[in-house]
PDB file of C-alpha atoms in Angstrom:
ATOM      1  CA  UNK A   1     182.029  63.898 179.032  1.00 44.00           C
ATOM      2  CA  UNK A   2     185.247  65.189 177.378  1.00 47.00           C
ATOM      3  CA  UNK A   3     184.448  65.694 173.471  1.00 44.00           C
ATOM      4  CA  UNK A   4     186.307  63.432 171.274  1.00 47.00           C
ATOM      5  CA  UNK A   5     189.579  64.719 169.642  1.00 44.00           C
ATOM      6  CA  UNK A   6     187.617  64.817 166.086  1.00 42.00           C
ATOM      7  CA  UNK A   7     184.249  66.524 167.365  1.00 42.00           C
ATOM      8  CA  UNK A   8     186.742  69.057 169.132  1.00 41.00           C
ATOM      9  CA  UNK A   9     188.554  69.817 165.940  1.00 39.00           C
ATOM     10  CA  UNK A  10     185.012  70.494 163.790  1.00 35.00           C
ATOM     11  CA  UNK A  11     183.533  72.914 166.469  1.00 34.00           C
ATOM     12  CA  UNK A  12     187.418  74.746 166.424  1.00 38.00           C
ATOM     13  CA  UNK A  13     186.545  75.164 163.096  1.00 36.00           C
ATOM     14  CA  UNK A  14     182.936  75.835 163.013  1.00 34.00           C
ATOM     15  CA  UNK A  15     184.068  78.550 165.341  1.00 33.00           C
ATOM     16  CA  UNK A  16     187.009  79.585 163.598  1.00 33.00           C
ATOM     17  CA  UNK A  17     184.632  80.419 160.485  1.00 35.00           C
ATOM     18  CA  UNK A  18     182.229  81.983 162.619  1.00 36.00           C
ATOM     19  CA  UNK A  19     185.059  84.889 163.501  1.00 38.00           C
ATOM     20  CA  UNK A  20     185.253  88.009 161.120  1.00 39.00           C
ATOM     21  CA  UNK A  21     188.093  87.643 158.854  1.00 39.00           C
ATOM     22  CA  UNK A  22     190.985  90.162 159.310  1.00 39.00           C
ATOM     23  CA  UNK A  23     191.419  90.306 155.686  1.00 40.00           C
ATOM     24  CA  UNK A  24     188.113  91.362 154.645  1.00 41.00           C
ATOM     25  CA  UNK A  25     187.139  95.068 153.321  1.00 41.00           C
ATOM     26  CA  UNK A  26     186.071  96.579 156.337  1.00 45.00           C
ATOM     27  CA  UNK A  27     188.907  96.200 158.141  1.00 68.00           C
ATOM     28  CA  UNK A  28     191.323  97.063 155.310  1.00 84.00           C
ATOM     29  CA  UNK A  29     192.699 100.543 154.988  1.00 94.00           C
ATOM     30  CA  UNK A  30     191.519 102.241 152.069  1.00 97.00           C
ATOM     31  CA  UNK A  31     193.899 102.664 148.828  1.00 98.00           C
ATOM     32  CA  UNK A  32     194.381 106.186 147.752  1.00 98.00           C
ATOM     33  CA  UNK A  33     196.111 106.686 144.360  1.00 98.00           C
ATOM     34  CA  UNK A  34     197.112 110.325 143.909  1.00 98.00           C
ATOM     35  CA  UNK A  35     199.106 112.444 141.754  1.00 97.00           C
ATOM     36  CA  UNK A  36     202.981 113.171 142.364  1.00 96.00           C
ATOM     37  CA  UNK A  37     202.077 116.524 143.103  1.00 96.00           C
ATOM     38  CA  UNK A  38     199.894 115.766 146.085  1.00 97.00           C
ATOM     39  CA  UNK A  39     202.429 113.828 148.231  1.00 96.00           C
ATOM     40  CA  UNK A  40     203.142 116.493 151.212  1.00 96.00           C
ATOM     41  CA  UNK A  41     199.957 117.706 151.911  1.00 97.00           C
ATOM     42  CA  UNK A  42     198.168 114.029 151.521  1.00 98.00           C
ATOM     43  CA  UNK A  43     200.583 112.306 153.639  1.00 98.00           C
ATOM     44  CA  UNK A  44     200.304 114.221 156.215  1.00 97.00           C
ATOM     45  CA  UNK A  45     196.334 114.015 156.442  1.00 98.00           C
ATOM     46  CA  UNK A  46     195.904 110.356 155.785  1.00 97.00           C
ATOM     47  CA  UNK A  47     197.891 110.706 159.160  1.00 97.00           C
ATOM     48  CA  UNK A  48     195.854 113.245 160.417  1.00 97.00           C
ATOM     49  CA  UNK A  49     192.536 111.187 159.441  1.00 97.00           C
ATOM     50  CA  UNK A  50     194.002 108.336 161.205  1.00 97.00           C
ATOM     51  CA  UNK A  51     194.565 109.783 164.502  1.00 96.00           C
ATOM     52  CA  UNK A  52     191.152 111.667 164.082  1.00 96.00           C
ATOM     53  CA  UNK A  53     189.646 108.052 163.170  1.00 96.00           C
ATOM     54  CA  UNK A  54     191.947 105.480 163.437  1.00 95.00           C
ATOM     55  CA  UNK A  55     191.260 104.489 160.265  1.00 96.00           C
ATOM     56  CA  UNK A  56     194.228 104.154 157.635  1.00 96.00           C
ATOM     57  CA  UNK A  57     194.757 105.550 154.167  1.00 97.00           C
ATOM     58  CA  UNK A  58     197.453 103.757 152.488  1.00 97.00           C
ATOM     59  CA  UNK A  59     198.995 106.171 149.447  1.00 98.00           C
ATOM     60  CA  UNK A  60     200.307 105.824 146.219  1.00 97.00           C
ATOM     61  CA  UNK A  61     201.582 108.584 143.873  1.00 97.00           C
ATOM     62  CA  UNK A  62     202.754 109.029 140.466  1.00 97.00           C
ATOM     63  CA  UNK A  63     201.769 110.880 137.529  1.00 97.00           C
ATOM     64  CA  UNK A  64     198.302 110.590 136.959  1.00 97.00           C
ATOM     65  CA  UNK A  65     198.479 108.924 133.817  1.00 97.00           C
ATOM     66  CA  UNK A  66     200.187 106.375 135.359  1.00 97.00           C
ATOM     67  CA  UNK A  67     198.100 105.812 137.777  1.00 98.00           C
ATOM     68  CA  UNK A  68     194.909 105.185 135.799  1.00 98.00           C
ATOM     69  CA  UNK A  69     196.780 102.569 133.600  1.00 97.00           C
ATOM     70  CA  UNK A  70     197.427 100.673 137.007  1.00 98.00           C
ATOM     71  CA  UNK A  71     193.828 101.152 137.604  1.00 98.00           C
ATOM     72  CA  UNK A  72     192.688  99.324 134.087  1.00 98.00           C
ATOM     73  CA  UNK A  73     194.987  96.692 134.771  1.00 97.00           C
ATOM     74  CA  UNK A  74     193.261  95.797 137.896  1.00 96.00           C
ATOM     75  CA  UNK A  75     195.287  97.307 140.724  1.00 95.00           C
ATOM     76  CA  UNK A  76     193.059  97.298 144.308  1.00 93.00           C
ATOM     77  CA  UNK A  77     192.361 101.438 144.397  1.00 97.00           C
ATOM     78  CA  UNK A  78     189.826 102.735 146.240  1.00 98.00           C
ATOM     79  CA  UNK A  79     190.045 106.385 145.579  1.00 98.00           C
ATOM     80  CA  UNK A  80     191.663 107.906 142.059  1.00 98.00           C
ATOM     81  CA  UNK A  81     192.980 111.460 142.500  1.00 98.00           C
ATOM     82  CA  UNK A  82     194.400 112.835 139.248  1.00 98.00           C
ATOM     83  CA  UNK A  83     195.903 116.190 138.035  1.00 97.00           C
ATOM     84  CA  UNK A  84     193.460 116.622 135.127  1.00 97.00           C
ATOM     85  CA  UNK A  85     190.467 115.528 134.163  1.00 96.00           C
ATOM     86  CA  UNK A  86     191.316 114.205 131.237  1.00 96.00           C
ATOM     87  CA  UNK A  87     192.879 111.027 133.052  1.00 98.00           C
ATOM     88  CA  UNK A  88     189.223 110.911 135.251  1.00 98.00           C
ATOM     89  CA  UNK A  89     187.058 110.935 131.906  1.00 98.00           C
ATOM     90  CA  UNK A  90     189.615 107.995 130.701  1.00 98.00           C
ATOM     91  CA  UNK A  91     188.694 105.936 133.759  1.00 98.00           C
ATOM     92  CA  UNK A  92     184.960 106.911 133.906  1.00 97.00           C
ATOM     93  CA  UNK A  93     184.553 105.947 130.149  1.00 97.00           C
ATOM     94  CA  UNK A  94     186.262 102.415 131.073  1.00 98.00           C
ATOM     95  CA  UNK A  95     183.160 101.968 133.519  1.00 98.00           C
ATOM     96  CA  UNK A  96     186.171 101.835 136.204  1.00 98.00           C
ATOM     97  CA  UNK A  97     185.110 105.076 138.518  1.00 98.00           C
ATOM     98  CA  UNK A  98     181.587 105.334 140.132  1.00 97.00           C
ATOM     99  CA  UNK A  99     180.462 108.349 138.168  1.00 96.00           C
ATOM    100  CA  UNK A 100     177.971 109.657 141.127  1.00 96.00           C
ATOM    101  CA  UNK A 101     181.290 110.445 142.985  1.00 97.00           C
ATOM    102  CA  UNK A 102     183.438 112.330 140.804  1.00 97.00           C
ATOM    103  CA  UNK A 103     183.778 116.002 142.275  1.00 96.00           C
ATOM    104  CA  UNK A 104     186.451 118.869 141.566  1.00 97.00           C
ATOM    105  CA  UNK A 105     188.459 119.224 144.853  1.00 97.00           C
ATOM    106  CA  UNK A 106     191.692 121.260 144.054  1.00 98.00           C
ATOM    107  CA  UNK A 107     192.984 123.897 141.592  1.00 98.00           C
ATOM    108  CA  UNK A 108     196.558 125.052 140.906  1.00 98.00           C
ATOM    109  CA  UNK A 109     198.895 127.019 138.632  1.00 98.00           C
ATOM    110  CA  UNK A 110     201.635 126.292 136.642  1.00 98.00           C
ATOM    111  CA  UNK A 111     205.002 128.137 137.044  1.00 98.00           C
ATOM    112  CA  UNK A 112     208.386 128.424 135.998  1.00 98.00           C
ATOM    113  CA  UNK A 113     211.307 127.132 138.474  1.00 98.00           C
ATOM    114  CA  UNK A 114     215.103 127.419 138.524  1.00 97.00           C
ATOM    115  CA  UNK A 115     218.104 127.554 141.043  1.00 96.00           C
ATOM    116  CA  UNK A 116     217.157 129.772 144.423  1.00 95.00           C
ATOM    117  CA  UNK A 117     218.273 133.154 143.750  1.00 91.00           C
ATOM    118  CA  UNK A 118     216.793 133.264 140.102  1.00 90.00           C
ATOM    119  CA  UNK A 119     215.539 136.613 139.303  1.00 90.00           C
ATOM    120  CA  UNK A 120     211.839 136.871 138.264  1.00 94.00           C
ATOM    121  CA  UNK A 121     210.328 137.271 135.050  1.00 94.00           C
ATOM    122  CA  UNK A 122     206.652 137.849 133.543  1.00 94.00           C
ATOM    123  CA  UNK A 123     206.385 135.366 131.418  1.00 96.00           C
ATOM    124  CA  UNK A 124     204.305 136.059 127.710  1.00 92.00           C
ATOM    125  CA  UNK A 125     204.711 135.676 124.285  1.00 86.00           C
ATOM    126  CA  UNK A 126     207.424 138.035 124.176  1.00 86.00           C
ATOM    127  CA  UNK A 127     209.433 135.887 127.242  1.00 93.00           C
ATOM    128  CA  UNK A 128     212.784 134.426 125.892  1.00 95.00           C
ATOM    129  CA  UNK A 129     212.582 131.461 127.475  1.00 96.00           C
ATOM    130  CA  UNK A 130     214.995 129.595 125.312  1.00 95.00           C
ATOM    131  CA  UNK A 131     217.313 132.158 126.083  1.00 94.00           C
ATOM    132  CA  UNK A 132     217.024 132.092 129.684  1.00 94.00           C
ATOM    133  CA  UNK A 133     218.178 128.118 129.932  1.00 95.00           C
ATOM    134  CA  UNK A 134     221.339 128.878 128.199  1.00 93.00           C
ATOM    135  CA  UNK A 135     222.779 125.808 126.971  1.00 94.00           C
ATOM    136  CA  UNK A 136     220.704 123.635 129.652  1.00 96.00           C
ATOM    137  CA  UNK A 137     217.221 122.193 129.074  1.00 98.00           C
ATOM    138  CA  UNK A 138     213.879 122.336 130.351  1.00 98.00           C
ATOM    139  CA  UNK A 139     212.322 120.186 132.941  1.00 98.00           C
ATOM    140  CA  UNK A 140     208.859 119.296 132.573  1.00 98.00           C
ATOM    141  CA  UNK A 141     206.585 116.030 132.835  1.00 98.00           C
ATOM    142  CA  UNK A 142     206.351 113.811 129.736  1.00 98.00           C
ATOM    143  CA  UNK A 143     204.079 116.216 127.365  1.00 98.00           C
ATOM    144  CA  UNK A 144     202.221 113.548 125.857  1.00 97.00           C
ATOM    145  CA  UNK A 145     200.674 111.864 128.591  1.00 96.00           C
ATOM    146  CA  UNK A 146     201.773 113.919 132.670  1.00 97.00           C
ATOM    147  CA  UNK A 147     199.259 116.861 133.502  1.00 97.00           C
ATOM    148  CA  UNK A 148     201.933 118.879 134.194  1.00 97.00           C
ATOM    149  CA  UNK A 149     203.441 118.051 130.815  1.00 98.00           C
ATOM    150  CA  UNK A 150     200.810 118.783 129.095  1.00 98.00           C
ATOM    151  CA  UNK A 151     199.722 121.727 130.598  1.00 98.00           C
ATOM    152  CA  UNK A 152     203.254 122.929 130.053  1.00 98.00           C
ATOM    153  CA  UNK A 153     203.553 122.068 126.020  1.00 98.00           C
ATOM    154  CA  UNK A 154     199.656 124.019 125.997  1.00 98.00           C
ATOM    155  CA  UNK A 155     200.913 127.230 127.408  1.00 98.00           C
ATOM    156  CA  UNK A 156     204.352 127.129 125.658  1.00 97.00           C
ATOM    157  CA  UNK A 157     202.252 126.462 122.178  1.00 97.00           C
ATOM    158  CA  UNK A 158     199.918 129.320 123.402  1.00 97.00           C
ATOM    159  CA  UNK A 159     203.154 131.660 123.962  1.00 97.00           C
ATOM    160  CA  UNK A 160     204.277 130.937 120.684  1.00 96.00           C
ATOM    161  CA  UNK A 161     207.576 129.283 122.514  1.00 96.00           C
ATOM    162  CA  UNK A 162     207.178 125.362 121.961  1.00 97.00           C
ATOM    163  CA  UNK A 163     209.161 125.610 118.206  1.00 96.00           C
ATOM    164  CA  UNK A 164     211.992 127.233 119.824  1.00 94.00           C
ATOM    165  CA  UNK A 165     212.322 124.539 123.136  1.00 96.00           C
ATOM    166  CA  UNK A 166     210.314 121.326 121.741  1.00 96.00           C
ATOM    167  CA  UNK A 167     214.105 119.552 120.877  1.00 97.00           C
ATOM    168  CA  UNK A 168     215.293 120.978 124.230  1.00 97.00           C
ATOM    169  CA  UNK A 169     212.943 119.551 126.624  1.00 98.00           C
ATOM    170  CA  UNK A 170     214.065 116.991 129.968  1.00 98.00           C
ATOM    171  CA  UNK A 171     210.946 115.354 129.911  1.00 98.00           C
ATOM    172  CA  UNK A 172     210.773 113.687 133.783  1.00 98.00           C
ATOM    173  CA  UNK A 173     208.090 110.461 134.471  1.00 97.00           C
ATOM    174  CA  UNK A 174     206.072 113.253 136.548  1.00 97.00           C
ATOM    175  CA  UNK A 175     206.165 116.314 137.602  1.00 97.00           C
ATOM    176  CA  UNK A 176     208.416 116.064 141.242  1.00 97.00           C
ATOM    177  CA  UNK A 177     211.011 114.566 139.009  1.00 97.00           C
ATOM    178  CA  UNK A 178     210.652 117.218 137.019  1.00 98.00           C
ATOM    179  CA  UNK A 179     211.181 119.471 140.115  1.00 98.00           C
ATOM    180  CA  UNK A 180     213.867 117.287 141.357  1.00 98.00           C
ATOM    181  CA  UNK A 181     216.140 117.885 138.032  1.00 98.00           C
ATOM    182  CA  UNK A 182     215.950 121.141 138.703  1.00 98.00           C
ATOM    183  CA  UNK A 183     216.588 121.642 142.318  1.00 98.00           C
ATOM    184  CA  UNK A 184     219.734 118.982 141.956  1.00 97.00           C
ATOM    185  CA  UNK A 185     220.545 121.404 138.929  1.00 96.00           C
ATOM    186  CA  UNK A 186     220.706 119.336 136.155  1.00 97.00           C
ATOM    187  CA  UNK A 187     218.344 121.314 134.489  1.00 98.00           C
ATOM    188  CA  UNK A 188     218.596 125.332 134.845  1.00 97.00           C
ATOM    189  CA  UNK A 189     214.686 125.778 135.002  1.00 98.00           C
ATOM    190  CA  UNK A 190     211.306 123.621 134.943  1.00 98.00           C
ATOM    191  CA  UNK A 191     207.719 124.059 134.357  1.00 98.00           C
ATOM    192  CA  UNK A 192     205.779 122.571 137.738  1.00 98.00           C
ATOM    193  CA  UNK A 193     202.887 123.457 139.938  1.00 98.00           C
ATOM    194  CA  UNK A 194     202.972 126.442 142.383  1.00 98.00           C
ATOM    195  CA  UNK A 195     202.893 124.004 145.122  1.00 97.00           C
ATOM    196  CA  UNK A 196     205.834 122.024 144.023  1.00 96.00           C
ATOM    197  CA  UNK A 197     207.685 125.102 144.011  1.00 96.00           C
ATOM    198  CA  UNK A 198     206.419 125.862 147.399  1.00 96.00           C
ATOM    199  CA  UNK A 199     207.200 122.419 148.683  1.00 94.00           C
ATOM    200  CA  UNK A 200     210.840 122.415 147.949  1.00 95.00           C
ATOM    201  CA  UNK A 201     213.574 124.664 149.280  1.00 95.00           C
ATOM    202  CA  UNK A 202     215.917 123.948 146.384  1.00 96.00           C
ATOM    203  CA  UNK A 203     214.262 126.286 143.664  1.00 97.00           C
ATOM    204  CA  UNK A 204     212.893 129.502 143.278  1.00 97.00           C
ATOM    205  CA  UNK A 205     209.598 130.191 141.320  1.00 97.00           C
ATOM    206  CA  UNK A 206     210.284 132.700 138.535  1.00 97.00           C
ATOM    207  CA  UNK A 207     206.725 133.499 137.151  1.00 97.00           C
ATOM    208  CA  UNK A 208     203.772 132.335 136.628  1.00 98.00           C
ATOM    209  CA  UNK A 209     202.062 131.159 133.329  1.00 98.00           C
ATOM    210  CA  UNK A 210     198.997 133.178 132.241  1.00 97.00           C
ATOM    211  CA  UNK A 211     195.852 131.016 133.111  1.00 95.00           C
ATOM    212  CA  UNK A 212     194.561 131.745 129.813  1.00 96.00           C
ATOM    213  CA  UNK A 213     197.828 130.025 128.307  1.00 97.00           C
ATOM    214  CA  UNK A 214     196.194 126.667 129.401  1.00 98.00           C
ATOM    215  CA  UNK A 215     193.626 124.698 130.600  1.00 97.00           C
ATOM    216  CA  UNK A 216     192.569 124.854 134.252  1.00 97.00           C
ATOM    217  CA  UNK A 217     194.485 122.742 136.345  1.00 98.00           C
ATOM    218  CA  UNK A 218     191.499 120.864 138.311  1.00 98.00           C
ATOM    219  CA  UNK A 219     192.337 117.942 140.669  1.00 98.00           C
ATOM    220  CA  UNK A 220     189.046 115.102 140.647  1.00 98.00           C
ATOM    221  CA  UNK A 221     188.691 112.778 142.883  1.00 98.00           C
ATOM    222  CA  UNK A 222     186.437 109.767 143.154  1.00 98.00           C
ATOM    223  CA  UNK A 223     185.964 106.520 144.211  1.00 98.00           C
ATOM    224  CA  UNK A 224     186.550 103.683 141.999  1.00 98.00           C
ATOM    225  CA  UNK A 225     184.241 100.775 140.924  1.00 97.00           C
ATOM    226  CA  UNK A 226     186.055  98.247 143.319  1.00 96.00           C
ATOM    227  CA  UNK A 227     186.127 100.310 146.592  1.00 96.00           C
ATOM    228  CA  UNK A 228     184.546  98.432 148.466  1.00 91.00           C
ATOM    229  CA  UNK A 229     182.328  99.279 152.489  1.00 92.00           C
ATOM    230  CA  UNK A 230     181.962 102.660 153.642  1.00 95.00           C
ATOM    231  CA  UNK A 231     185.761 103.540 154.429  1.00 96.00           C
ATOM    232  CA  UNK A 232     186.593 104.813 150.787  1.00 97.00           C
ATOM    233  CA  UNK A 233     183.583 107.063 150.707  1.00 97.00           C
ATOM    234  CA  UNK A 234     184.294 108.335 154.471  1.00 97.00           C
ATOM    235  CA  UNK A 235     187.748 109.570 153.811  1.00 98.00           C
ATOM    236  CA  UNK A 236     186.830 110.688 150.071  1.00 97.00           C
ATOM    237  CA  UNK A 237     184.366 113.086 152.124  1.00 96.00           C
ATOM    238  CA  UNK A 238     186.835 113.775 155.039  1.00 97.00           C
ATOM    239  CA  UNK A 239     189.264 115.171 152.207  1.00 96.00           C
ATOM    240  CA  UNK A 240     186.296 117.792 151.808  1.00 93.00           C
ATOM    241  CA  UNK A 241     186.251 118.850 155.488  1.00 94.00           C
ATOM    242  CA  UNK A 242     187.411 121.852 156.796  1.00 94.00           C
ATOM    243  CA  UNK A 243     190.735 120.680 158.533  1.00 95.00           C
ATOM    244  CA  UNK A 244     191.408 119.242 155.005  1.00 97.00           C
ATOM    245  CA  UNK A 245     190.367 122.646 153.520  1.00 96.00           C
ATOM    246  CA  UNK A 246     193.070 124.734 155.671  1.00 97.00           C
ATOM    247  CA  UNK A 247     195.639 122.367 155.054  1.00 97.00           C
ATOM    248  CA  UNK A 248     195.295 122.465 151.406  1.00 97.00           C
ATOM    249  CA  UNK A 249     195.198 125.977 151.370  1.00 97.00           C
ATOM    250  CA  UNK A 250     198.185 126.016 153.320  1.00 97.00           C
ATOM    251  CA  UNK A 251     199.989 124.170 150.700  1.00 97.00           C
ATOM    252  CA  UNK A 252     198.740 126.764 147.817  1.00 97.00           C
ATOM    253  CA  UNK A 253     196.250 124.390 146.690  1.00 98.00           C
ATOM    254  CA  UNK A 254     192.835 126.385 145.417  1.00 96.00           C
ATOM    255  CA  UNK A 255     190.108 123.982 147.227  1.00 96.00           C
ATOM    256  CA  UNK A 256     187.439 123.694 144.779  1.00 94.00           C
ATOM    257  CA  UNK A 257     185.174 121.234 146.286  1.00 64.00           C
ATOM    258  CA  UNK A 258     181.813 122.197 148.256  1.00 69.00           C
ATOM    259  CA  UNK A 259     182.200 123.452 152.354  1.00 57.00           C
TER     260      UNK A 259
END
């Protein structure tokens, strides 16, 4: 006997419930927020881990500092990836990051950028930097609160430069805008990372800032409290693989994490 429109409609629905739903966390891609200066060489793995998976990493980059405000305010991340550690501890002491997971994964160096052609310097206390941008000013990330900001005001303080150039700073919202003054040349030199300089055909790197001028520039990553299945974790570990590895290295990153 036929079932009754009514009885028809509850098993639909009995069924209906009984189906996975396509919302639900182990079918959604994991979130990756990352710094500015990782965009390149993550994009093009989260497309690499995709075809090698089929499972998507959806990005989003800004300065780091940014990115762990969004974080306290709730947004869905999976995976932080900053440009210091200070912005990790800031997280971690919010109980927002699962502390088991934090690990070092990348190193870089900070240099000095202006228009292609520029002719190299060594850059040290006695480097006349203020003389060198002319009338212009200098492009860096926002000093108080961008890694690559304040990495830059810590090795210009070291160098006994920051009195001279603290009133003629372009402070950018991270460090590709940063980058991006410079290259369209409305600033005449920047302070970025090695691989920024690397990643973009519109400036030349000068010189390089003494390690010892600043702090080490150390890249953490981790999962945060709300990732959620076994996604998150799988591509925090693919990131420490060795296709990951060479194509890190390739974009002058130091890998620090593990083999």
């Amino acid at each position: 006997m036929p079932l009754a429109p009514t009885r028809r409609a509850v098993l639909a629905a009995v069924l209906l419930l009984a189906l996975p739903a396509s919302g639900s966390a182990t079918e959604r891609p994991v979130t990756v927020f990352a710094a500015a200066s990782l965009k390149d060489v993550l994009t093009d793995l989260a497309g690499a881990y995709e075809r090698e998976t089929g499972d998507r990493a959806v990005l989003s980059f800004a300065a780091s500092s940014a990115l762990a405000r969004q974080v306290e305010a709730g947004a869905p991340a999976d995976i932080f990836l900053s440009a210091d550690r200070k912005w990790m501890t800031y997280l971690k002491d919010k109980g927002l990051i699962r502390d088991e997971t934090v690990r070092d994964l990348l190193g870089n160096r900070l240099v000095l950028v202006g228009a292609p052609g520029a002719a190299k310097a060594e850059i040290g206390a006695g480097f006349d930097l203020a003389g060198a941008l002319g009338e212009g000013r200098l492009a860096v990330g926002l000093t108080a609160s961008v890694p690559a900001g304040i990495y830059a005001r810590q090795a210009l303080e070291r160098l006994n430069l920051w009195d001279d150039l603290k009133d003629r700073l372009a402070e950018a919202e991270n460090v590709r805008a940063a980058l991006t003054l410079v290259a369209r040349g409305e600033a005449p030199l920047g302070i970025v990372y090695e691989t920024d300089a690397l990643a973009e055909k519109g400036v030349a790197q000068i010189g390089i800032f003494p390690e010892d001028s600043h702090e080490p520039i150390v890249y953490p990553a981790a999962l945060t409290k709300t990732a959620e299945g076994e996604k998150p974790a799988a591509f925090l570990e693919w990131l420490s693989s060795g296709k990951a590895r060479a194509a890190f290295e390739k974009a002058g990153f130091r890998v620090l994490a593990p083999k």
